Amino acid sequence: MNRLSQVDLSQKLHKREAAERLDAALDRLLRLRLVLGGQVGEKRIGPPLCAVFEGWDASGKGGAIKRLVRPLDPRHVRVAQFAAPTYDEKRHHFLWRFWPVLPGWGGMAVLDRSWYGRVLVERVEGFATEEQWSRAYGEIVEFERTLVAEGMIMVKFWMHVSEEEQLRRFRDRAADPLRAWKLTDEDWRNRDKRPQYEAAVEDMLARTDHPKAPWHVVAGDDKRLARVTVVETVCAAVEAELRARGHDLGDLDDPADAPARTPR
């Protein structure tokens, strides 16, 4: 099934509704994060949380990540960005460079791009051989299953935007001196290869979506909706896992126990 074509990109959230839902989700996330860290509730350290972001150029990954970590103490979350591997990193298995940033028990990490580069940009641009990227699907799934079996909560997002909306954002960036640096010649070249990238994305979603770490395809043409969706999805994943592990989250529903959140 073509998952990208099934996404309703016309969805929108009114500004007020989006603000209310985002504030509520951020409050919830902060409290859940404190539970994972063992700072509140039953005071036992919870499982590691890893949020993985992939998506089109200018699809809103950065904005969604910024909102996701906004209420959190920076000592309790790590945001890692991955670009092309260095010469030394290329001397190792492609998964090697990701291990150091993965969170341990009680920790949280947010990855701006990830090991999926092997089956996306490296596949399309020819940086990996067909044999290498073909076998990577199984390697990635087993890697994620290993992490989840060890206790990790893994939430994976593909930020999806239409070709038209992407073009509008590219032009906006090009006209803004403070954001023009985000737009490169490579971004424009990638647009010309959109059909090849779409095929790679569809293969990725079909072959690496598994019960232990399913993909969440986020409708991103409306930034407000995308950001709310991301935070609410992470909250739901953490709540489900904590309840499955026997954590009592009932006290988190009492507003009187809510910790102070960093103002926007």
mmCIF file of C-alpha atoms in Angstrom:
data_model
loop_
_atom_site.group_PDB
_atom_site.id
_atom_site.type_symbol
_atom_site.label_atom_id
_atom_site.label_comp_id
_atom_site.label_asym_id
_atom_site.label_seq_id
_atom_site.Cartn_x
_atom_site.Cartn_y
_atom_site.Cartn_z
ATOM 1 C CA MET A 1 0.000 0.000 0.000
ATOM 2 C CA ASN A 2 1.197 3.484 -0.852
ATOM 3 C CA ARG A 3 1.199 5.106 2.579
ATOM 4 C CA LEU A 4 2.178 8.592 1.519
ATOM 5 C CA SER A 5 -0.815 8.965 -0.782
ATOM 6 C CA GLN A 6 -3.120 7.971 2.088
ATOM 7 C CA VAL A 7 -2.096 10.979 4.196
ATOM 8 C CA ASP A 8 -4.629 13.803 4.264
ATOM 9 C CA LEU A 9 -2.435 16.864 3.871
ATOM 10 C CA SER A 10 -5.431 19.194 3.830
ATOM 11 C CA GLN A 11 -5.931 18.805 7.590
ATOM 12 C CA LYS A 12 -5.564 21.994 9.592
ATOM 13 C CA LEU A 13 -5.799 23.113 13.205
ATOM 14 C CA HIS A 14 -7.163 26.475 14.256
ATOM 15 C CA LYS A 15 -4.522 28.538 16.039
ATOM 16 C CA ARG A 16 -6.366 28.561 19.369
ATOM 17 C CA GLU A 17 -7.109 24.831 19.360
ATOM 18 C CA ALA A 18 -3.535 24.078 18.378
ATOM 19 C CA ALA A 19 -2.155 26.219 21.217
ATOM 20 C CA GLU A 20 -4.438 24.576 23.795
ATOM 21 C CA ARG A 21 -3.648 21.050 22.659
ATOM 22 C CA LEU A 22 0.071 21.725 22.425
ATOM 23 C CA ASP A 23 0.221 23.255 25.917
ATOM 24 C CA ALA A 24 -1.710 20.307 27.361
ATOM 25 C CA ALA A 25 0.531 17.783 25.598
ATOM 26 C CA LEU A 26 3.716 19.558 26.695
ATOM 27 C CA ASP A 27 2.557 19.588 30.320
ATOM 28 C CA ARG A 28 1.827 15.887 30.018
ATOM 29 C CA LEU A 29 5.187 15.187 28.403
ATOM 30 C CA LEU A 30 7.091 17.021 31.134
ATOM 31 C CA ARG A 31 5.402 14.983 33.829
ATOM 32 C CA LEU A 32 5.953 11.726 31.930
ATOM 33 C CA ARG A 33 9.600 12.648 31.411
ATOM 34 C CA LEU A 34 9.986 13.102 35.173
ATOM 35 C CA VAL A 35 8.435 9.682 35.716
ATOM 36 C CA LEU A 36 10.909 8.139 33.258
ATOM 37 C CA GLY A 37 13.748 9.824 35.114
ATOM 38 C CA GLY A 38 12.534 8.607 38.484
ATOM 39 C CA GLN A 39 12.031 12.128 39.819
ATOM 40 C CA VAL A 40 8.309 11.830 40.571
ATOM 41 C CA GLY A 41 5.686 9.159 41.128
ATOM 42 C CA GLU A 42 7.055 5.837 42.294
ATOM 43 C CA LYS A 43 10.589 7.217 41.992
ATOM 44 C CA ARG A 44 11.888 4.270 39.973
ATOM 45 C CA ILE A 45 13.849 4.871 36.798
ATOM 46 C CA GLY A 46 11.864 4.177 33.671
ATOM 47 C CA PRO A 47 12.868 2.913 30.240
ATOM 48 C CA PRO A 48 14.888 5.015 27.775
ATOM 49 C CA LEU A 49 12.947 7.056 25.232
ATOM 50 C CA CYS A 50 14.194 7.644 21.692
ATOM 51 C CA ALA A 51 12.276 9.778 19.155
ATOM 52 C CA VAL A 52 13.515 9.413 15.574
ATOM 53 C CA PHE A 53 12.703 12.071 12.966
ATOM 54 C CA GLU A 54 12.920 11.621 9.226
ATOM 55 C CA GLY A 55 11.135 13.585 6.530
ATOM 56 C CA TRP A 56 11.321 15.733 3.451
ATOM 57 C CA ASP A 57 13.551 18.792 3.372
ATOM 58 C CA ALA A 58 11.623 21.698 4.960
ATOM 59 C CA SER A 59 9.024 19.278 6.312
ATOM 60 C CA GLY A 60 9.114 20.785 9.801
ATOM 61 C CA LYS A 61 11.412 18.363 11.613
ATOM 62 C CA GLY A 62 13.303 21.149 13.349
ATOM 63 C CA GLY A 63 10.183 22.981 14.475
ATOM 64 C CA ALA A 64 8.599 19.789 15.791
ATOM 65 C CA ILE A 65 11.772 18.838 17.684
ATOM 66 C CA LYS A 66 12.017 22.333 19.141
ATOM 67 C CA ARG A 67 8.485 22.072 20.547
ATOM 68 C CA LEU A 68 8.990 18.511 21.748
ATOM 69 C CA VAL A 69 11.969 19.361 23.943
ATOM 70 C CA ARG A 70 10.861 22.873 24.943
ATOM 71 C CA PRO A 71 9.476 22.023 28.393
ATOM 72 C CA LEU A 72 12.231 19.590 29.291
ATOM 73 C CA ASP A 73 15.294 20.153 31.425
ATOM 74 C CA PRO A 74 18.218 20.087 28.952
ATOM 75 C CA ARG A 75 20.100 17.840 31.359
ATOM 76 C CA HIS A 76 17.482 15.152 30.783
ATOM 77 C CA VAL A 77 17.301 15.066 26.978
ATOM 78 C CA ARG A 78 19.838 14.905 24.167
ATOM 79 C CA VAL A 79 19.129 16.171 20.651
ATOM 80 C CA ALA A 80 21.468 14.722 18.020
ATOM 81 C CA GLN A 81 21.651 15.663 14.355
ATOM 82 C CA PHE A 82 23.148 13.408 11.715
ATOM 83 C CA ALA A 83 24.500 14.467 8.350
ATOM 84 C CA ALA A 84 26.761 12.592 5.943
ATOM 85 C CA PRO A 85 29.131 10.170 7.715
ATOM 86 C CA THR A 86 32.730 11.227 8.145
ATOM 87 C CA TYR A 87 35.681 9.381 6.645
ATOM 88 C CA ASP A 88 36.305 7.559 9.925
ATOM 89 C CA GLU A 89 32.623 6.663 10.344
ATOM 90 C CA LYS A 90 32.586 5.140 6.866
ATOM 91 C CA ARG A 91 35.252 2.682 8.012
ATOM 92 C CA HIS A 92 32.700 1.044 10.318
ATOM 93 C CA HIS A 93 29.310 -0.600 9.897
ATOM 94 C CA PHE A 94 26.768 2.134 9.140
ATOM 95 C CA LEU A 95 24.982 1.639 12.478
ATOM 96 C CA TRP A 96 28.168 2.133 14.503
ATOM 97 C CA ARG A 97 28.023 5.922 14.691
ATOM 98 C CA PHE A 98 24.545 5.963 16.259
ATOM 99 C CA TRP A 99 25.272 3.933 19.369
ATOM 100 C CA PRO A 100 26.937 6.716 21.423
ATOM 101 C CA VAL A 101 23.869 8.989 21.340
ATOM 102 C CA LEU A 102 21.288 6.385 22.281
ATOM 103 C CA PRO A 103 19.697 6.999 25.699
ATOM 104 C CA GLY A 104 20.190 4.772 28.694
ATOM 105 C CA TRP A 105 17.604 3.943 31.344
ATOM 106 C CA GLY A 106 15.953 7.106 32.594
ATOM 107 C CA GLY A 107 17.242 9.044 29.584
ATOM 108 C CA MET A 108 15.776 10.537 26.411
ATOM 109 C CA ALA A 109 17.246 11.238 22.992
ATOM 110 C CA VAL A 110 15.811 12.940 19.914
ATOM 111 C CA LEU A 111 17.427 12.126 16.578
ATOM 112 C CA ASP A 112 17.208 14.589 13.703
ATOM 113 C CA ARG A 113 17.766 12.037 10.928
ATOM 114 C CA SER A 114 19.112 8.607 11.713
ATOM 115 C CA TRP A 115 20.225 5.209 10.454
ATOM 116 C CA TYR A 116 17.485 5.446 7.821
ATOM 117 C CA GLY A 117 19.842 7.510 5.707
ATOM 118 C CA ARG A 118 21.209 4.192 4.427
ATOM 119 C CA VAL A 119 17.911 3.348 2.700
ATOM 120 C CA LEU A 120 17.027 6.924 1.712
ATOM 121 C CA VAL A 121 19.734 9.375 0.631
ATOM 122 C CA GLU A 122 22.495 6.739 0.372
ATOM 123 C CA ARG A 123 20.240 4.590 -1.787
ATOM 124 C CA VAL A 124 18.992 7.364 -4.064
ATOM 125 C CA GLU A 125 22.319 9.171 -4.441
ATOM 126 C CA GLY A 126 24.336 6.007 -4.935
ATOM 127 C CA PHE A 127 26.439 6.385 -1.773
ATOM 128 C CA ALA A 128 25.644 2.764 -0.874
ATOM 129 C CA THR A 129 25.634 -0.192 -3.223
ATOM 130 C CA GLU A 130 22.361 -1.959 -3.939
ATOM 131 C CA GLU A 131 23.590 -4.920 -1.914
ATOM 132 C CA GLN A 132 24.352 -2.645 1.044
ATOM 133 C CA TRP A 133 21.052 -0.765 1.148
ATOM 134 C CA SER A 134 19.016 -3.881 0.324
ATOM 135 C CA ARG A 135 20.315 -5.770 3.338
ATOM 136 C CA ALA A 136 20.043 -2.662 5.543
ATOM 137 C CA TYR A 137 16.276 -3.094 6.002
ATOM 138 C CA GLY A 138 16.784 -6.323 7.935
ATOM 139 C CA GLU A 139 19.757 -4.932 9.832
ATOM 140 C CA ILE A 140 17.762 -1.887 10.917
ATOM 141 C CA VAL A 141 14.761 -3.907 12.056
ATOM 142 C CA GLU A 142 16.940 -6.261 14.093
ATOM 143 C CA PHE A 143 18.820 -3.284 15.555
ATOM 144 C CA GLU A 144 15.563 -1.666 16.673
ATOM 145 C CA ARG A 145 14.171 -4.929 18.000
ATOM 146 C CA THR A 146 17.310 -5.369 20.072
ATOM 147 C CA LEU A 147 16.955 -1.890 21.547
ATOM 148 C CA VAL A 148 13.262 -2.342 22.321
ATOM 149 C CA ALA A 149 13.867 -5.787 23.823
ATOM 150 C CA GLU A 150 16.347 -4.099 26.149
ATOM 151 C CA GLY A 151 13.563 -1.737 27.232
ATOM 152 C CA MET A 152 13.703 1.273 24.916
ATOM 153 C CA ILE A 153 10.579 3.185 23.874
ATOM 154 C CA MET A 154 11.145 4.060 20.220
ATOM 155 C CA VAL A 155 8.885 6.511 18.389
ATOM 156 C CA LYS A 156 9.603 7.035 14.684
ATOM 157 C CA PHE A 157 8.229 9.919 12.614
ATOM 158 C CA TRP A 158 8.159 10.564 8.885
ATOM 159 C CA MET A 159 7.288 14.237 8.410
ATOM 160 C CA HIS A 160 5.327 14.405 5.177
ATOM 161 C CA VAL A 161 4.605 17.521 3.123
ATOM 162 C CA SER A 162 3.279 18.008 -0.387
ATOM 163 C CA GLU A 163 5.599 19.019 -3.193
ATOM 164 C CA GLU A 164 3.737 22.329 -3.477
ATOM 165 C CA GLU A 165 4.083 23.168 0.213
ATOM 166 C CA GLN A 166 7.744 22.236 0.158
ATOM 167 C CA LEU A 167 8.341 24.618 -2.746
ATOM 168 C CA ARG A 168 6.560 27.423 -0.895
ATOM 169 C CA ARG A 169 8.769 26.875 2.153
ATOM 170 C CA PHE A 170 11.900 26.771 0.020
ATOM 171 C CA ARG A 171 11.011 30.146 -1.489
ATOM 172 C CA ASP A 172 10.234 31.599 1.940
ATOM 173 C CA ARG A 173 13.617 30.470 3.217
ATOM 174 C CA ALA A 174 15.428 31.843 0.204
ATOM 175 C CA ALA A 175 13.843 35.270 0.814
ATOM 176 C CA ASP A 176 14.666 35.351 4.554
ATOM 177 C CA PRO A 177 18.273 36.370 5.361
ATOM 178 C CA LEU A 178 18.073 34.645 8.741
ATOM 179 C CA ARG A 179 16.937 31.325 7.288
ATOM 180 C CA ALA A 180 18.510 31.282 3.843
ATOM 181 C CA TRP A 181 21.438 29.275 5.214
ATOM 182 C CA LYS A 182 19.062 26.328 5.676
ATOM 183 C CA LEU A 183 18.542 26.086 1.920
ATOM 184 C CA THR A 184 21.316 24.546 -0.167
ATOM 185 C CA ASP A 185 21.828 23.621 -3.786
ATOM 186 C CA GLU A 186 21.502 20.013 -2.689
ATOM 187 C CA ASP A 187 17.986 20.691 -1.401
ATOM 188 C CA TRP A 188 16.956 21.944 -4.838
ATOM 189 C CA ARG A 189 18.558 18.923 -6.522
ATOM 190 C CA ASN A 190 16.701 16.591 -4.174
ATOM 191 C CA ARG A 191 13.404 18.111 -5.305
ATOM 192 C CA ASP A 192 14.196 17.025 -8.838
ATOM 193 C CA LYS A 193 14.556 13.462 -7.557
ATOM 194 C CA ARG A 194 11.305 13.434 -5.608
ATOM 195 C CA PRO A 195 9.913 10.354 -7.449
ATOM 196 C CA GLN A 196 13.029 8.345 -6.576
ATOM 197 C CA TYR A 197 12.864 9.491 -2.966
ATOM 198 C CA GLU A 198 9.152 8.677 -2.759
ATOM 199 C CA ALA A 199 9.885 5.130 -3.908
ATOM 200 C CA ALA A 200 12.629 4.832 -1.285
ATOM 201 C CA VAL A 201 10.354 6.200 1.447
ATOM 202 C CA GLU A 202 7.573 3.776 0.552
ATOM 203 C CA ASP A 203 10.001 0.854 0.697
ATOM 204 C CA MET A 204 11.315 2.098 4.039
ATOM 205 C CA LEU A 205 7.843 2.412 5.551
ATOM 206 C CA ALA A 206 6.792 -1.004 4.263
ATOM 207 C CA ARG A 207 9.924 -2.909 5.256
ATOM 208 C CA THR A 208 10.871 -1.299 8.589
ATOM 209 C CA ASP A 209 7.463 -0.768 10.172
ATOM 210 C CA HIS A 210 7.196 -3.370 12.916
ATOM 211 C CA PRO A 211 5.169 -3.671 16.139
ATOM 212 C CA LYS A 212 8.131 -2.823 18.356
ATOM 213 C CA ALA A 213 8.850 0.445 16.510
ATOM 214 C CA PRO A 214 6.067 1.451 14.111
ATOM 215 C CA TRP A 215 6.218 4.436 11.795
ATOM 216 C CA HIS A 216 4.030 7.482 12.386
ATOM 217 C CA VAL A 217 3.512 9.396 9.149
ATOM 218 C CA VAL A 218 2.707 12.980 10.132
ATOM 219 C CA ALA A 219 0.685 15.295 7.903
ATOM 220 C CA GLY A 220 2.981 18.309 7.807
ATOM 221 C CA ASP A 221 1.473 20.877 5.445
ATOM 222 C CA ASP A 222 -0.062 22.548 8.504
ATOM 223 C CA LYS A 223 2.797 23.118 10.947
ATOM 224 C CA ARG A 224 0.523 23.563 13.945
ATOM 225 C CA LEU A 225 -1.129 20.200 13.371
ATOM 226 C CA ALA A 226 2.215 18.489 12.810
ATOM 227 C CA ARG A 227 3.708 19.774 16.055
ATOM 228 C CA VAL A 228 0.678 18.822 18.113
ATOM 229 C CA THR A 229 0.607 15.373 16.508
ATOM 230 C CA VAL A 230 4.250 14.740 17.339
ATOM 231 C CA VAL A 231 4.010 15.662 21.027
ATOM 232 C CA GLU A 232 0.714 13.824 21.551
ATOM 233 C CA THR A 233 2.103 10.716 19.836
ATOM 234 C CA VAL A 234 5.192 10.656 22.044
ATOM 235 C CA CYS A 235 3.022 11.063 25.152
ATOM 236 C CA ALA A 236 0.760 8.200 24.080
ATOM 237 C CA ALA A 237 3.732 5.901 23.451
ATOM 238 C CA VAL A 238 5.299 6.653 26.831
ATOM 239 C CA GLU A 239 2.007 6.256 28.691
ATOM 240 C CA ALA A 240 1.298 2.901 27.027
ATOM 241 C CA GLU A 241 4.740 1.543 27.889
ATOM 242 C CA LEU A 242 4.721 2.782 31.477
ATOM 243 C CA ARG A 243 1.297 1.289 32.117
ATOM 244 C CA ALA A 244 2.430 -1.993 30.565
ATOM 245 C CA ARG A 245 5.309 -1.983 33.042
ATOM 246 C CA GLY A 246 2.974 -1.447 35.952
ATOM 247 C CA HIS A 247 3.615 2.224 36.625
ATOM 248 C CA ASP A 248 0.713 3.965 38.320
ATOM 249 C CA LEU A 249 0.100 7.177 36.362
ATOM 250 C CA GLY A 250 -3.069 8.142 38.170
ATOM 251 C CA ASP A 251 -1.430 10.913 40.184
ATOM 252 C CA LEU A 252 -0.262 12.588 36.983
ATOM 253 C CA ASP A 253 -3.863 13.430 36.182
ATOM 254 C CA ASP A 254 -4.055 15.727 39.200
ATOM 255 C CA PRO A 255 -3.249 19.284 38.042
ATOM 256 C CA ALA A 256 -2.183 20.183 41.573
ATOM 257 C CA ASP A 257 0.809 17.875 41.180
ATOM 258 C CA ALA A 258 1.933 19.360 37.888
ATOM 259 C CA PRO A 259 5.547 20.590 37.845
ATOM 260 C CA ALA A 260 6.326 24.068 36.588
ATOM 261 C CA ARG A 261 6.962 24.163 32.834
ATOM 262 C CA THR A 262 9.385 26.439 31.105
ATOM 263 C CA PRO A 263 7.347 29.349 29.684
ATOM 264 C CA ARG A 264 7.051 29.649 25.909
#
